[in-house]
Every structure is written in C-alpha cells, then in structure tokens.
PDB file of C-alpha atoms in Angstrom:
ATOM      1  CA  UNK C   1     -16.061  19.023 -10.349  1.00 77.00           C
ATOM      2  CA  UNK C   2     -14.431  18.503  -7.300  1.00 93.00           C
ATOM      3  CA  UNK C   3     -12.399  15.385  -6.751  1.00 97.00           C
ATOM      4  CA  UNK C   4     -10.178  13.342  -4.460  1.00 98.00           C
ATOM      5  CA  UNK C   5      -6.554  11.351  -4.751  1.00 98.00           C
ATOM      6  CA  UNK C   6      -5.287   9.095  -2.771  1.00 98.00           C
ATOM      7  CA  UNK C   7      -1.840   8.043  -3.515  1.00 98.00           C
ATOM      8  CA  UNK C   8      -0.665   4.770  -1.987  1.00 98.00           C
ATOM      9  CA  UNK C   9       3.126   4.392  -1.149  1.00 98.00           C
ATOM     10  CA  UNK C  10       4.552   1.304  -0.299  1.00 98.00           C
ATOM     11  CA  UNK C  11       7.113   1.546   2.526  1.00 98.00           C
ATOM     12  CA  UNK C  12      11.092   1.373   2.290  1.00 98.00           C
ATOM     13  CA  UNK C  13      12.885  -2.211   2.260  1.00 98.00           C
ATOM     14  CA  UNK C  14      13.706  -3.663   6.178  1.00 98.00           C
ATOM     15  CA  UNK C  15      16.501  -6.367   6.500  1.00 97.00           C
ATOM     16  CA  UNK C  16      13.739  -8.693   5.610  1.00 95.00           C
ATOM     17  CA  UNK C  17      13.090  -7.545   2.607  1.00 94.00           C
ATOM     18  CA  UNK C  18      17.152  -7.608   1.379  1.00 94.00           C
ATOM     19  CA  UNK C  19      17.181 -11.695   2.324  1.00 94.00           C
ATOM     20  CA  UNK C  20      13.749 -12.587   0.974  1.00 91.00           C
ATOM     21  CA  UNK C  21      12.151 -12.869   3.789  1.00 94.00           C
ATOM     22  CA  UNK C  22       8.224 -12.911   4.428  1.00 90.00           C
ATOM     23  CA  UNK C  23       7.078 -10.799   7.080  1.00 92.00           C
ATOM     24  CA  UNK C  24       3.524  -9.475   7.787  1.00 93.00           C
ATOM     25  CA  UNK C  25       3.222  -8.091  11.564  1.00 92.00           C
ATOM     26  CA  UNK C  26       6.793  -8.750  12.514  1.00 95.00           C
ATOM     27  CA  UNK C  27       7.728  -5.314  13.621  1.00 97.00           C
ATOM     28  CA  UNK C  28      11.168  -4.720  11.807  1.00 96.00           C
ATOM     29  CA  UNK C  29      12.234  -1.013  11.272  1.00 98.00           C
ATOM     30  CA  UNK C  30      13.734   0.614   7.713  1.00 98.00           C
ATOM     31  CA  UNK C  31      17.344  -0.892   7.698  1.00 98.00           C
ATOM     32  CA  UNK C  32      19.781   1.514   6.408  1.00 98.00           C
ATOM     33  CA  UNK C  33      19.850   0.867   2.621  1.00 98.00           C
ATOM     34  CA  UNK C  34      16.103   1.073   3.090  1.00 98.00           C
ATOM     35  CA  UNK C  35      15.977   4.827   4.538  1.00 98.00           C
ATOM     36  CA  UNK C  36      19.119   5.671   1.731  1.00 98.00           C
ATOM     37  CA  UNK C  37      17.078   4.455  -0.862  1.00 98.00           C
ATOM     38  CA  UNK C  38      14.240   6.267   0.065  1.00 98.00           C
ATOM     39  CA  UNK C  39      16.601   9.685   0.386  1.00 98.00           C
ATOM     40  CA  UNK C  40      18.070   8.804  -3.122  1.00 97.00           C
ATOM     41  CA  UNK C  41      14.438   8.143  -4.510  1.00 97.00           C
ATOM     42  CA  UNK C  42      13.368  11.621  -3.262  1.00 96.00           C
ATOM     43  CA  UNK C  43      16.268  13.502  -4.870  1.00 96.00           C
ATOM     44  CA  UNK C  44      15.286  12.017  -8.109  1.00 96.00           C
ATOM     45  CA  UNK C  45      11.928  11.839  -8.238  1.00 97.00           C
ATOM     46  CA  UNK C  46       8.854  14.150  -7.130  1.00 97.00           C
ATOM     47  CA  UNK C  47       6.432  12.544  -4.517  1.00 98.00           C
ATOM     48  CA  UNK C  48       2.768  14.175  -4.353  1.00 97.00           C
ATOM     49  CA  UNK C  49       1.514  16.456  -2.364  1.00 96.00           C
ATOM     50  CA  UNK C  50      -0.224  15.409   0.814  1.00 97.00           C
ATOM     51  CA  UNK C  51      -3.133  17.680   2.710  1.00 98.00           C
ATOM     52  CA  UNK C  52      -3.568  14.343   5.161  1.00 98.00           C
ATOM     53  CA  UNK C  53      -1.674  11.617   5.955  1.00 98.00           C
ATOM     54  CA  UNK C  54      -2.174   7.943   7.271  1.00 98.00           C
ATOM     55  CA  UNK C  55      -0.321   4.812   7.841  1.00 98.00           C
ATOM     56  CA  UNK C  56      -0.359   1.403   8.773  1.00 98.00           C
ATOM     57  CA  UNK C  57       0.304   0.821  12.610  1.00 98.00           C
ATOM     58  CA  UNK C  58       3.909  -0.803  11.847  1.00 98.00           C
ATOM     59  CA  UNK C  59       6.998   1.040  12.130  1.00 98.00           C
ATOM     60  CA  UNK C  60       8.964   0.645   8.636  1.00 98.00           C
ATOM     61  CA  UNK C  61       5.459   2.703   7.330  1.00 98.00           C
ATOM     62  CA  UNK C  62       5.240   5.019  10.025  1.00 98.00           C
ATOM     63  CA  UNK C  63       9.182   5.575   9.017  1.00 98.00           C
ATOM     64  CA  UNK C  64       8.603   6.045   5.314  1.00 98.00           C
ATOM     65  CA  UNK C  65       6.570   8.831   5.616  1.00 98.00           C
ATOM     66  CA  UNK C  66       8.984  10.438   7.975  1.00 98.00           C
ATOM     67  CA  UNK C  67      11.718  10.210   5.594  1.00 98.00           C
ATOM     68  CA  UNK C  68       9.514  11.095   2.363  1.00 98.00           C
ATOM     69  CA  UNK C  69       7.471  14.017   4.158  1.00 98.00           C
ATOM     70  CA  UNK C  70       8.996  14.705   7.475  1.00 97.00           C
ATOM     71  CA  UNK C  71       6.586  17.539   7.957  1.00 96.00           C
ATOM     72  CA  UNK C  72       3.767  15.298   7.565  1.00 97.00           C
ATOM     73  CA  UNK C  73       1.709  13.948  11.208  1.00 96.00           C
ATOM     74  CA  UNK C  74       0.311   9.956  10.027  1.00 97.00           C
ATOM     75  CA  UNK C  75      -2.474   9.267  11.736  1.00 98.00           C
ATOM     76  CA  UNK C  76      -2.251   5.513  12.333  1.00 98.00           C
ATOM     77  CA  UNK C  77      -4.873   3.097  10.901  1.00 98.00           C
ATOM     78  CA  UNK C  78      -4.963  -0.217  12.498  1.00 98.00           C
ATOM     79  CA  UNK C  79      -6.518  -1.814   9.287  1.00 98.00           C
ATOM     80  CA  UNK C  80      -3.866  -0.525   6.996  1.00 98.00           C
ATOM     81  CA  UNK C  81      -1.059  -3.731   8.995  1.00 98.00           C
ATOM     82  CA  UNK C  82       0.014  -6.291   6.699  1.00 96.00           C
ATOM     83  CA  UNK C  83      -1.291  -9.761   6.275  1.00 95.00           C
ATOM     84  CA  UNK C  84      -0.150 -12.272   9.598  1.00 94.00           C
ATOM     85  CA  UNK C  85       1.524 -14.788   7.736  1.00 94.00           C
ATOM     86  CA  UNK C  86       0.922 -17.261  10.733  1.00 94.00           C
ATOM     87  CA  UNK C  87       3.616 -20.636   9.898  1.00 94.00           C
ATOM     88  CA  UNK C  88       5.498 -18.309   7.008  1.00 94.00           C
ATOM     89  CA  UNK C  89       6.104 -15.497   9.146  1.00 94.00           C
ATOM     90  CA  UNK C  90      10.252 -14.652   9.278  1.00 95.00           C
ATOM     91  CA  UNK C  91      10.383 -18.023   6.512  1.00 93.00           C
ATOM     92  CA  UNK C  92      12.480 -17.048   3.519  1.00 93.00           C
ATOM     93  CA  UNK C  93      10.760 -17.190   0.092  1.00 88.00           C
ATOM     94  CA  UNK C  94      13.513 -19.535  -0.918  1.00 89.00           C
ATOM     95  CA  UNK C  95      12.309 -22.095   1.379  1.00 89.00           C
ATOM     96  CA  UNK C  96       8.584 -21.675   1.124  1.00 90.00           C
ATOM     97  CA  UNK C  97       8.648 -22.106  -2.457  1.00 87.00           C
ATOM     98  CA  UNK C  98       8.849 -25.490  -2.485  1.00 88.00           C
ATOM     99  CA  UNK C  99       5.929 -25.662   0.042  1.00 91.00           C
ATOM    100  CA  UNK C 100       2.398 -26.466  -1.771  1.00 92.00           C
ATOM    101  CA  UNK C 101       0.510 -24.723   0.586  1.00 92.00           C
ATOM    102  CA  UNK C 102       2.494 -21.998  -0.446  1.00 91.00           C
ATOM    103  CA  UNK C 103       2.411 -22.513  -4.050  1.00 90.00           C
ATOM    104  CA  UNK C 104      -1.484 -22.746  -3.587  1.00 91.00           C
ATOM    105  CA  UNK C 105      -1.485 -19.609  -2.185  1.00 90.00           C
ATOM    106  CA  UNK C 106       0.402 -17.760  -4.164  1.00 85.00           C
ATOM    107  CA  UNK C 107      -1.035 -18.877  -7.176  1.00 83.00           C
ATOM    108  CA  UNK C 108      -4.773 -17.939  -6.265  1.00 81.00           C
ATOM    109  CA  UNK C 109      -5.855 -21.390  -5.829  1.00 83.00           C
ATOM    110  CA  UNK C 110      -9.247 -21.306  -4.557  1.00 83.00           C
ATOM    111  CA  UNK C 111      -9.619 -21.987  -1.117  1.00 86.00           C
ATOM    112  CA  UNK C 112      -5.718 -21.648  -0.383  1.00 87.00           C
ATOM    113  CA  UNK C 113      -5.144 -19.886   3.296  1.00 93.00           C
ATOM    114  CA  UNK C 114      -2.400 -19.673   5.062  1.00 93.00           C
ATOM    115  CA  UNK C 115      -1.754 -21.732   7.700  1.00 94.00           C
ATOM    116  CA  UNK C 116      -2.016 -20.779  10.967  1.00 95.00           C
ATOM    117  CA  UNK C 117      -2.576 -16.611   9.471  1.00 93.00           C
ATOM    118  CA  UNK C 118      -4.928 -14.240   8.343  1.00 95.00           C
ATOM    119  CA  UNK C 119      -7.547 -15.332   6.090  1.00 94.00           C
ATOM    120  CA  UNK C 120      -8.112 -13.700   2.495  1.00 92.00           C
ATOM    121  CA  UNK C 121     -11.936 -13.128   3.310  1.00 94.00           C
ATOM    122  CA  UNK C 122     -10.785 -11.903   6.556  1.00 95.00           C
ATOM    123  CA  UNK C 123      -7.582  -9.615   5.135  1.00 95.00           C
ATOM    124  CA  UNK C 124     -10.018  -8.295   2.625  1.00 96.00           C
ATOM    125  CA  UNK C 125     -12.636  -7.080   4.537  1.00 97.00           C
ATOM    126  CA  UNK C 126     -10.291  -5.349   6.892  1.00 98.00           C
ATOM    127  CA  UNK C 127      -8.480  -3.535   4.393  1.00 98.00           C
ATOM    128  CA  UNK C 128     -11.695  -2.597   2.607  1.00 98.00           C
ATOM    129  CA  UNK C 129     -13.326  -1.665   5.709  1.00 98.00           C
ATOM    130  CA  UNK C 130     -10.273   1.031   6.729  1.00 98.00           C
ATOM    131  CA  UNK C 131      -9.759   2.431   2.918  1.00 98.00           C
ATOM    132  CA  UNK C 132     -13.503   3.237   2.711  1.00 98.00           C
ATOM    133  CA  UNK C 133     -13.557   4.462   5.758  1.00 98.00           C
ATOM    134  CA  UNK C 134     -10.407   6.862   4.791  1.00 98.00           C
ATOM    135  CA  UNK C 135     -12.369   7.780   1.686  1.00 98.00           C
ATOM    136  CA  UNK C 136     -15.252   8.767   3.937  1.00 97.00           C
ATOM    137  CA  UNK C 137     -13.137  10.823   6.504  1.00 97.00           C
ATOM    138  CA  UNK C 138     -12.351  13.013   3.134  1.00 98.00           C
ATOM    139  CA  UNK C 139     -14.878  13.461   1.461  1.00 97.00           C
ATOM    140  CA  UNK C 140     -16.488  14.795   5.183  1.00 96.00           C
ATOM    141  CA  UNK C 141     -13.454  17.380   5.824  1.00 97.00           C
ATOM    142  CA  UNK C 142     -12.999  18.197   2.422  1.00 96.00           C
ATOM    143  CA  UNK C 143      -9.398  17.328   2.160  1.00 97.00           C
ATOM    144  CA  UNK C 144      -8.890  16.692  -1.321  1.00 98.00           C
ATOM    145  CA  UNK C 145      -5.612  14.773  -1.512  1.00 98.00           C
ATOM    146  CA  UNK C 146      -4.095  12.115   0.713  1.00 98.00           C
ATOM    147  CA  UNK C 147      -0.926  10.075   1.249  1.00 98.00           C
ATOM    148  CA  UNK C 148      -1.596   6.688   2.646  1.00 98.00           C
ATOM    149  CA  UNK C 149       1.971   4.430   3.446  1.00 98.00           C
ATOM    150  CA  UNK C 150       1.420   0.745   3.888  1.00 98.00           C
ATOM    151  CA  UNK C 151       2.467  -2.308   2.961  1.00 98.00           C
ATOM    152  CA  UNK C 152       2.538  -3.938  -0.548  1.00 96.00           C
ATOM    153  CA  UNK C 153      -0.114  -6.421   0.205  1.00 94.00           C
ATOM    154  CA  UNK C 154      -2.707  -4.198   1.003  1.00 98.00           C
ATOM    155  CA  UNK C 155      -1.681  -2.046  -1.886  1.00 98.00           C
ATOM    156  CA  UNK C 156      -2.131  -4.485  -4.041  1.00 96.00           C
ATOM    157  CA  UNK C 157      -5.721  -5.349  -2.625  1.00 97.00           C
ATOM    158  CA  UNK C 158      -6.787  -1.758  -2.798  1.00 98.00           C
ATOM    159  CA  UNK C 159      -6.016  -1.138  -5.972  1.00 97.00           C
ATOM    160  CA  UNK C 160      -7.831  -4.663  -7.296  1.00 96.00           C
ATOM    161  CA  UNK C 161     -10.967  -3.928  -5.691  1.00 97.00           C
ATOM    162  CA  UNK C 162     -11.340  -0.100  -5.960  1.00 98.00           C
ATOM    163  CA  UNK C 163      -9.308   0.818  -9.348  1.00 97.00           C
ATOM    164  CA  UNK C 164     -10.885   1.114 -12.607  1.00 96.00           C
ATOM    165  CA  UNK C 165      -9.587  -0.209 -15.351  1.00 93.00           C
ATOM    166  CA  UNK C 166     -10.420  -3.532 -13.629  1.00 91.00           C
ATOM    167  CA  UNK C 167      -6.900  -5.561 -13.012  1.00 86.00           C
ATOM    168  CA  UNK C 168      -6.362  -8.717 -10.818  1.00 88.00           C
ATOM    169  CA  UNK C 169      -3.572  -8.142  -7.593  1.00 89.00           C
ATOM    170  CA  UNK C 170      -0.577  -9.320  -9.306  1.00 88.00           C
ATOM    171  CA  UNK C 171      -1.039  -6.292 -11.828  1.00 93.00           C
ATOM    172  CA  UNK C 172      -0.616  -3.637  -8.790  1.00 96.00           C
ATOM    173  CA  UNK C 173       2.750  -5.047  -7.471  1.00 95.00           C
ATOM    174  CA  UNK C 174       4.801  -2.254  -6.872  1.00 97.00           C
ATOM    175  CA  UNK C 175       8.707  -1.462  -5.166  1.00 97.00           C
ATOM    176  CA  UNK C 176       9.774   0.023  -2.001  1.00 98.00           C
ATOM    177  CA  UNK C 177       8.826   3.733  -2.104  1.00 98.00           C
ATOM    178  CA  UNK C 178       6.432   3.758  -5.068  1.00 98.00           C
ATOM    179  CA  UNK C 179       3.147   2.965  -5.426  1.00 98.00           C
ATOM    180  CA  UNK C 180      -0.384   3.934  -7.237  1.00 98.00           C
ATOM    181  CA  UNK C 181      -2.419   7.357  -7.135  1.00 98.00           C
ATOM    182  CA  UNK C 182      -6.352   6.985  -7.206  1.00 98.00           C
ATOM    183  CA  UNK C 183      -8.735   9.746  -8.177  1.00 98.00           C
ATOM    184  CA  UNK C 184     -12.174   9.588  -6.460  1.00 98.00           C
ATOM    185  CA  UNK C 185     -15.142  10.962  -8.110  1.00 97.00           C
ATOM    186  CA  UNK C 186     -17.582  12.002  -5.243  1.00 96.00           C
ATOM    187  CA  UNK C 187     -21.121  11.158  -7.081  1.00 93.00           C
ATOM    188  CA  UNK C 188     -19.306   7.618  -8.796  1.00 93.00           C
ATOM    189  CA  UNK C 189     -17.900   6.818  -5.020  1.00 97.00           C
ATOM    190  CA  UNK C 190     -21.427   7.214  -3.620  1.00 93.00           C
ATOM    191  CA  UNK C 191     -23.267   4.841  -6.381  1.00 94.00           C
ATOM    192  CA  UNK C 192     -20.477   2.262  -6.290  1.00 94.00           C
ATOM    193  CA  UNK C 193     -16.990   2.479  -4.119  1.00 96.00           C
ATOM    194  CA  UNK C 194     -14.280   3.129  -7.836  1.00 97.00           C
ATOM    195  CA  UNK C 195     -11.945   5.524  -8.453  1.00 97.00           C
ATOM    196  CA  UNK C 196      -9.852   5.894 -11.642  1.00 97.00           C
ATOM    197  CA  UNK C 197      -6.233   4.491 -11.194  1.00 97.00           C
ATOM    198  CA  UNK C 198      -4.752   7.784 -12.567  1.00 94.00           C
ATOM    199  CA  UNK C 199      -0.804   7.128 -12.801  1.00 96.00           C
ATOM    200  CA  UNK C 200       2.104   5.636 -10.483  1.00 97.00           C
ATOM    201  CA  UNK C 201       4.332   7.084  -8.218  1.00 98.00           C
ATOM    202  CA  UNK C 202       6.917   8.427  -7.706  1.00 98.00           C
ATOM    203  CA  UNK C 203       7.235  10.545 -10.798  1.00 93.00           C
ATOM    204  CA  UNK C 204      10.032  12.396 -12.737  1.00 83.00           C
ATOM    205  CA  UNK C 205       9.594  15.919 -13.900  1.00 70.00           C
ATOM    206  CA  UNK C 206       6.480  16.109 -16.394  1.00 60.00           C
ATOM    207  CA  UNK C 207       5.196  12.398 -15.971  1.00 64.00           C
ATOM    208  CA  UNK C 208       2.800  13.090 -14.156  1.00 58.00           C
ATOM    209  CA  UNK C 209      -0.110  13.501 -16.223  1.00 47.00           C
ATOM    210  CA  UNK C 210       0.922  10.540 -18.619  1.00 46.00           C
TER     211      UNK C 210
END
C-alpha cells in the first residue's frame, strides 16, 4: 500500500530566539549559533530524505533547509508564516508573562486572542488550508515523501489537528531543527484528513523505526 510522509522541521534559533523574544512575521535571519547548531545537529544525527520540499515564506526557514539539504529547491508557501503576534511582536517572554492577556492566551483560555494579531480561528484555517493543500499536491504527483520547514507554531497546529494518536498543541512542542514525521494513508486521508504521527526527528542511527 502506497503511502506518504511528511516530516515537519522546525527552523534554526535567530537572535530572537537566544533572548526570549516573541516573533511571528518579523523577518530575522539564522544568527550564527543558529546555522552552527544546525551543522552540529546534522553531523550527529540523520535527517530524512526529501523527494519535495516547501517552506514558510520567512527567511530563518527558507535558511534551514539550505543548511540541512542544500541540494534541496523550497518552494515557498505563504500559509506555512508564523502567527502575527500584533502588540507582542519583538516583546520578550520575560515581560509578557506578567501580562493577562498573555497568560490567557497561553493557557488556552477560551476566547483569548491576541491583541492587535492573528486570530486562532483565523491562524488555523490558514495553516490547515496550506498543509492540505500540500497533502493534495502529493498525492497528485506521486511524490511520496516531503520535507516541510516552518515555524514551531504551525508545527504544533499541524500535528494537533492532523496526527493520530489524538494530542492537544502543547504535546507537539519541539526544538530548533527537529520536529515530527507524519505518514499519510491515501484511502484514510480521503474519508477524513489523519495521518499516523510515526516518530520525531532528527534521528540517530537505528531510531528510526522506534
């Protein structure tokens, strides 16, 4: 039975990401420890194969997958961008926290949005909207395995609303550089959009099918 993975890599850390900092479309590149850590990741762990390759429209994603497969050509998906974080955007963590907006937010308080950003309903259906149609694109070429690098938001996302066993977001946080593989069945895709979360990535030698 033929089937399809998808393995979702979140991109390398950016000088935001060293002092805590929330950014969504800010445009920062890799910073320097980012792209080494990414080199040292690579020489100690095995990433998977790729056949396509796609990205979210922001640099530090479009420079991950140059640094993990520089052979690869992303195409760019606009709905693959990080969340705007409207007021938070460039705000450190350390200071939001003792917002209660914020705390709402983070938290999953019903109804919580962030001011002046994206909305969840509206974040969602973007995100859904671009995996599915990614999903689609394959299973129409035939391309059986896919990288996709973006952002750990919409990873997160992804895997709660596509990946079976069912998990809420916070269960799908994952570091710079790693990430989640999914395995889409073609006849269970066309019934109802799941895949099987099959294992996380990067992986050492002989990991990967535990």
């Amino acid at each position: 039975m033929k089937t399809y993975k998808i393995h979702l890599i979140r991109h390398g850390q950016t000088a935001a990401n060293e002092t805590g900092t929330y950014i969504g479309r800010t445009d920062l590149p890799l910073s320097p420890a980012g792209v080494n850590e990414l080199l040292q990741m690579k020489k100690v762990y095995t990433y998977p194969y790729g056949m396509r390759f796609f990205t979210s429209p922001l640099t530090r994603c479009k420079q991950t997958l140059h640094v993990l497969y520089p052979d690869s050509k992303p195409e760019v998906v606009e709905g693959l961008a990080e969340c705007d974080f409207g007021e938070w955007e460039n705000m450190r963590i350390a200071h939001l926290k003792n917002r209660e907006d914020f705390l709402q937010w983070v938290s999953g308080t019903k109804g919580a949005e962030i001011p002046g950003g994206e909305t969840a309903a509206a974040f969602q259906a973007r995100v859904m909207q671009a995996f599915e149609g990614i999903v689609d694109e394959l299973l129409h070429s035939g391309d059986t395995e896919a990288v996709i690098c973006t952002h750990g938001g919409v990873i997160m996302l992804i895997m709660a609303a596509y990946g079976l066993p069912r998990g809420d977001m916070k269960q799908w946080v994952t570091n710079s550089g790693s990430g989640f593989t999914l395995r889409i069945t073609p006849h269970l895709w066309t019934r109802e959009p799941v895949a099987e979360a099959l294992c996380a990535i990067p992986w050492r030698d002989g990991e990967e099918d535990e």
